[in-house]
Coordinates of C-alpha atoms in Angstrom, one line a residue:
X13 CA 114.0 132.5 93.2
X14 CA 115.8 130.9 90.3
X15 CA 112.7 129.0 89.2
X16 CA 110.6 132.2 89.5
X17 CA 113.1 134.1 87.3
X18 CA 113.0 131.3 84.7
X19 CA 109.2 131.4 84.6
X20 CA 109.1 135.1 84.3
X21 CA 111.7 135.2 81.5
X22 CA 109.8 132.5 79.5
X23 CA 106.6 134.4 79.9
X24 CA 108.1 137.7 78.8
X25 CA 110.2 136.7 75.9
X26 CA 108.7 133.5 74.4
X27 CA 105.5 133.0 72.4
X28 CA 104.7 130.1 74.6
X29 CA 100.9 130.2 74.1
X30 CA 100.9 129.5 70.4
X31 CA 104.3 128.2 69.1
X32 CA 105.2 125.3 71.3
X33 CA 106.2 122.5 71.4
X34 CA 109.2 123.3 69.2
X35 CA 110.4 121.5 66.1
X36 CA 113.8 120.4 67.5
X37 CA 114.7 116.9 68.3
X38 CA 114.5 115.9 71.9
X39 CA 118.0 116.5 73.4
X40 CA 119.0 119.1 70.8
X41 CA 121.1 122.0 72.1
X42 CA 119.4 124.7 70.0
X43 CA 116.9 125.1 72.8
X44 CA 119.7 125.7 75.3
X45 CA 121.1 128.4 73.0
X46 CA 117.7 130.0 72.8
X47 CA 117.4 129.9 76.6
X48 CA 120.8 131.5 76.9
X49 CA 119.8 134.3 74.6
X50 CA 116.6 135.3 76.3
X51 CA 118.3 135.1 79.8
X52 CA 121.0 137.4 78.5
X53 CA 118.4 139.8 77.2
X54 CA 116.7 139.7 80.5
X55 CA 119.9 140.2 82.4
X56 CA 120.7 143.3 80.4
X57 CA 117.1 144.5 81.0
X58 CA 116.5 145.2 77.4
X59 CA 113.0 146.2 76.1
X60 CA 112.0 143.4 73.8
X61 CA 110.6 146.0 71.4
X62 CA 114.1 147.2 70.9
X63 CA 115.5 143.7 70.1
X64 CA 115.3 141.9 66.8
X65 CA 116.2 138.3 66.0
X66 CA 117.0 137.4 62.4
X67 CA 117.7 133.9 61.0
X68 CA 118.3 132.1 57.8
X69 CA 117.4 128.4 57.0
X70 CA 118.1 125.2 58.9
X71 CA 117.4 123.9 62.4
X72 CA 118.7 127.1 64.0
X73 CA 116.7 129.1 61.5
X74 CA 113.5 128.2 63.3
X75 CA 114.5 130.0 66.5
X76 CA 112.8 133.4 65.8
X77 CA 109.5 131.6 65.6
X78 CA 109.5 131.2 69.3
X79 CA 110.6 134.6 70.6
X80 CA 108.5 137.6 71.3
X81 CA 111.0 140.1 69.7
X82 CA 110.9 141.8 66.3
X83 CA 111.8 138.9 64.0
X84 CA 112.7 138.0 60.5
X85 CA 113.0 134.4 59.1
X86 CA 114.9 135.0 55.9
X87 CA 116.5 133.0 53.1
X88 CA 119.4 130.6 53.2
X89 CA 122.7 132.3 54.0
X90 CA 121.2 135.8 53.8
X91 CA 120.4 136.5 57.5
X92 CA 123.4 138.9 57.8
X93 CA 122.4 140.7 54.6
X94 CA 118.8 141.3 56.0
X95 CA 120.2 142.2 59.4
X96 CA 122.6 144.7 57.8
X97 CA 119.7 146.5 56.1
X98 CA 117.8 146.7 59.4
X99 CA 120.8 148.0 61.3
X100 CA 121.3 150.7 58.7
X101 CA 117.8 152.1 59.1
X102 CA 117.4 151.3 62.8
X103 CA 120.9 151.6 64.3
X104 CA 119.6 151.9 67.8
X105 CA 118.2 148.4 67.8
X106 CA 119.9 145.4 69.3
X107 CA 120.0 142.9 66.5
X108 CA 120.7 139.2 67.2
X109 CA 121.5 137.0 64.1
X110 CA 121.2 133.3 64.8
X111 CA 122.6 130.8 62.2
X112 CA 123.9 127.3 61.9
X113 CA 127.4 126.5 60.7
X114 CA 126.3 125.7 57.2
X115 CA 124.0 128.8 56.9
X116 CA 126.7 131.1 58.3
X117 CA 129.8 129.8 56.6
X118 CA 128.8 127.9 53.4
X119 CA 126.2 129.8 51.4
X120 CA 126.4 132.7 53.8
X121 CA 130.2 132.7 54.1
X122 CA 130.8 135.8 52.0
X123 CA 128.2 137.8 53.9
X124 CA 129.8 136.7 57.2
X125 CA 133.3 137.8 56.2
X126 CA 132.2 141.2 55.0
X127 CA 129.9 141.9 57.9
X128 CA 132.9 141.2 60.2
X129 CA 135.2 143.4 58.0
X130 CA 132.7 146.3 58.2
X131 CA 132.3 145.8 61.9
X132 CA 128.6 146.6 61.7
X133 CA 126.8 146.4 65.1
X134 CA 125.3 142.9 65.0
X135 CA 125.4 140.1 67.5
X136 CA 125.9 136.8 65.6
X137 CA 125.3 133.5 67.4
X138 CA 126.5 130.5 65.4
X139 CA 125.2 127.2 66.6
X140 CA 127.9 124.9 65.4
X141 CA 126.6 121.3 65.2
X142 CA 129.3 120.3 62.7
X143 CA 126.8 119.1 60.1
X144 CA 123.7 119.9 58.0
X145 CA 121.3 118.5 60.6
X146 CA 117.9 119.3 59.0
X147 CA 118.7 117.9 55.5
X148 CA 120.1 114.5 56.7
X149 CA 123.6 114.9 58.0
X150 CA 125.7 116.1 55.1
X151 CA 129.2 117.5 55.9
X152 CA 129.4 121.2 56.5
X153 CA 132.2 123.8 56.6
X154 CA 133.0 122.9 60.2
X155 CA 132.8 119.1 60.0
X156 CA 136.1 117.7 61.5
X157 CA 138.5 116.0 59.2
X158 CA 137.9 112.2 59.3
X159 CA 134.4 112.4 60.6
X160 CA 131.8 110.4 58.7
X161 CA 128.7 112.0 57.3
X162 CA 125.9 111.3 54.8
X163 CA 128.1 112.8 52.1
X164 CA 131.4 111.5 53.5
X165 CA 130.6 107.9 54.5
X166 CA 134.3 106.9 54.5
X167 CA 135.5 110.0 56.4
X168 CA 135.6 113.7 55.7
X169 CA 138.8 114.7 53.8
X170 CA 138.5 118.5 54.0
X171 CA 139.8 120.9 56.7
X172 CA 137.1 122.5 58.9
X173 CA 136.7 126.3 59.1
X174 CA 137.9 127.5 62.5
X175 CA 135.0 129.9 63.3
X176 CA 136.8 132.0 66.0
X177 CA 140.0 132.4 64.0
X178 CA 138.1 133.3 60.9
X179 CA 136.0 135.9 62.8
X180 CA 139.1 137.5 64.4
X181 CA 141.0 137.7 61.1
X182 CA 138.0 139.2 59.3
X183 CA 137.8 142.0 61.8
X184 CA 135.1 141.2 64.3
X185 CA 135.2 143.3 67.5
X186 CA 134.1 140.5 69.9
X187 CA 134.6 136.8 69.4
X188 CA 133.9 134.0 71.9
X189 CA 133.3 130.3 72.0
X190 CA 131.5 128.0 74.4
X191 CA 129.3 124.9 74.3
X192 CA 125.7 124.1 75.2
X193 CA 127.1 122.1 78.2
X194 CA 128.6 125.3 79.7
X195 CA 125.3 127.1 79.6
X196 CA 126.0 129.9 82.1
X197 CA 129.3 130.7 80.4
X198 CA 127.4 130.8 77.1
X199 CA 124.8 133.1 78.5
X200 CA 127.6 135.4 79.8
X201 CA 129.3 135.6 76.4
X202 CA 126.1 136.3 74.6
X203 CA 125.4 139.2 77.0
X204 CA 128.8 140.6 76.4
X205 CA 128.3 140.3 72.6
X206 CA 125.0 142.1 72.7
X207 CA 126.5 145.1 74.6
X208 CA 129.6 145.3 72.3
X209 CA 129.6 148.2 69.9
X210 CA 130.5 146.4 66.7
X211 CA 130.3 143.0 65.0
X212 CA 130.3 140.3 67.6
X213 CA 130.4 136.5 67.2
X214 CA 129.6 133.8 69.7
X215 CA 130.1 130.2 68.6
X216 CA 128.0 127.8 70.5
X217 CA 129.2 124.2 69.9
X218 CA 126.2 121.8 70.0
X219 CA 126.6 118.3 68.6
X220 CA 123.8 116.9 66.5
X221 CA 123.0 113.5 68.0
X222 CA 120.2 112.8 65.4
X223 CA 122.5 112.7 62.4
X224 CA 126.2 113.2 63.1
X225 CA 126.1 111.3 66.4
X226 CA 124.2 108.4 64.9
X227 CA 126.4 108.1 61.8
X228 CA 129.6 108.2 63.9
X229 CA 128.1 106.1 66.7
X230 CA 128.8 108.7 69.3
X231 CA 125.8 107.6 71.4
X232 CA 122.7 109.3 72.7
X233 CA 122.0 113.0 73.4
X234 CA 123.3 112.7 77.0
X235 CA 126.4 110.8 75.8
X236 CA 127.1 113.7 73.4
X237 CA 126.6 116.2 76.1
X238 CA 129.2 114.4 78.2
X239 CA 131.4 114.4 75.2
X240 CA 131.2 118.2 75.1
X241 CA 132.2 118.3 78.7
X242 CA 135.2 116.0 78.2
X243 CA 136.4 117.5 74.9
X244 CA 136.3 121.1 75.9
X245 CA 139.0 123.1 77.7
X246 CA 139.4 126.7 78.8
X247 CA 141.9 129.1 77.2
X248 CA 144.0 128.9 80.4
X249 CA 144.2 125.2 80.2
X250 CA 145.1 125.4 76.5
X251 CA 148.0 127.7 77.2
X252 CA 149.6 125.0 79.3
X253 CA 149.2 122.2 76.6
X254 CA 151.2 121.2 73.6
X255 CA 149.7 121.3 70.1
X256 CA 149.4 117.5 70.2
X257 CA 147.5 117.6 73.5
X258 CA 145.1 120.3 72.2
X259 CA 144.3 118.3 69.0
X260 CA 140.6 117.6 68.9
X261 CA 139.8 119.8 71.9
X262 CA 137.2 122.6 72.0
X263 CA 138.9 125.6 73.4
X264 CA 136.4 127.9 75.2
X265 CA 136.9 131.6 75.9
X266 CA 137.0 135.1 74.5
X267 CA 139.3 135.4 71.5
X268 CA 138.8 139.1 70.7
X269 CA 137.4 142.0 72.6
X270 CA 138.6 145.2 70.8
X271 CA 137.4 148.7 70.3
X272 CA 136.9 149.4 66.6
X273 CA 134.8 152.1 65.0
X274 CA 131.3 150.7 64.3
X275 CA 130.0 150.9 60.7
X276 CA 126.7 152.7 61.2
X277 CA 128.4 155.4 63.3
X278 CA 131.0 156.0 60.6
X279 CA 128.2 156.1 58.0
X280 CA 126.3 158.7 59.9
X281 CA 129.5 160.8 60.0
X282 CA 129.7 160.6 56.2
X283 CA 126.1 161.7 55.9
X284 CA 126.8 164.7 58.2
X285 CA 129.9 165.7 56.1
X286 CA 128.0 165.4 52.9
X287 CA 125.1 167.5 54.2
X288 CA 127.6 170.1 55.5
X289 CA 129.3 170.5 52.2
X290 CA 126.0 170.7 50.4
X291 CA 125.0 173.8 52.3

């Protein structure tokens, strides 16, 4: 039954006849995130014609190529700007924005903060691989302090952006984090994010074994998958640990789930008021 469902989901939501094999390295977690997204859409029984996937540039930016949704592959850091425009004219659509950590938080950081502040109804999935994987392993806004990269060969000296904390502080309605090892949990969080009325963020931690793993000698793709298992803890586990014990751990869970007026609904109310006063 499970295998039949997987086959049906792939046939329904992927452009499997003309776009595969994909461009990602063998062992990359981006394909796991893609699978989690299409299974979440299937679980919610959404019509694929009512779903849009929008991306920017980078490894994650190639994801819309493979899905049979409405799609836009946009410019670097501008996925949320394009998605905002689409949401304003088609507020009934379920819009999923997929970005890497560099795309979302470096060149796209300002768009990210203000999309969260506005609480516009977009589902944002950030594949956090802690590096710029496509361009050779340079450090990104989420690269951990001390980690070596192509542009920090002696260790990274900057503090990383905490994606979940930044999202909560900026005003997002729903914020969650999981890893590509915890695939069913990730799928569940994405489904919750899609159904949330407001700006939602799901951080999917997925180590890049091709660049970051090689430079830091973290081992093969399976080694790094085990690393995700060993380094991650649930929120309940984190509550029982000291700050020293939590250092370097990936804390999984839901960090915000709040009801905040959604931007396009408020905008429609403004239009209605303006039209009423104009009569």
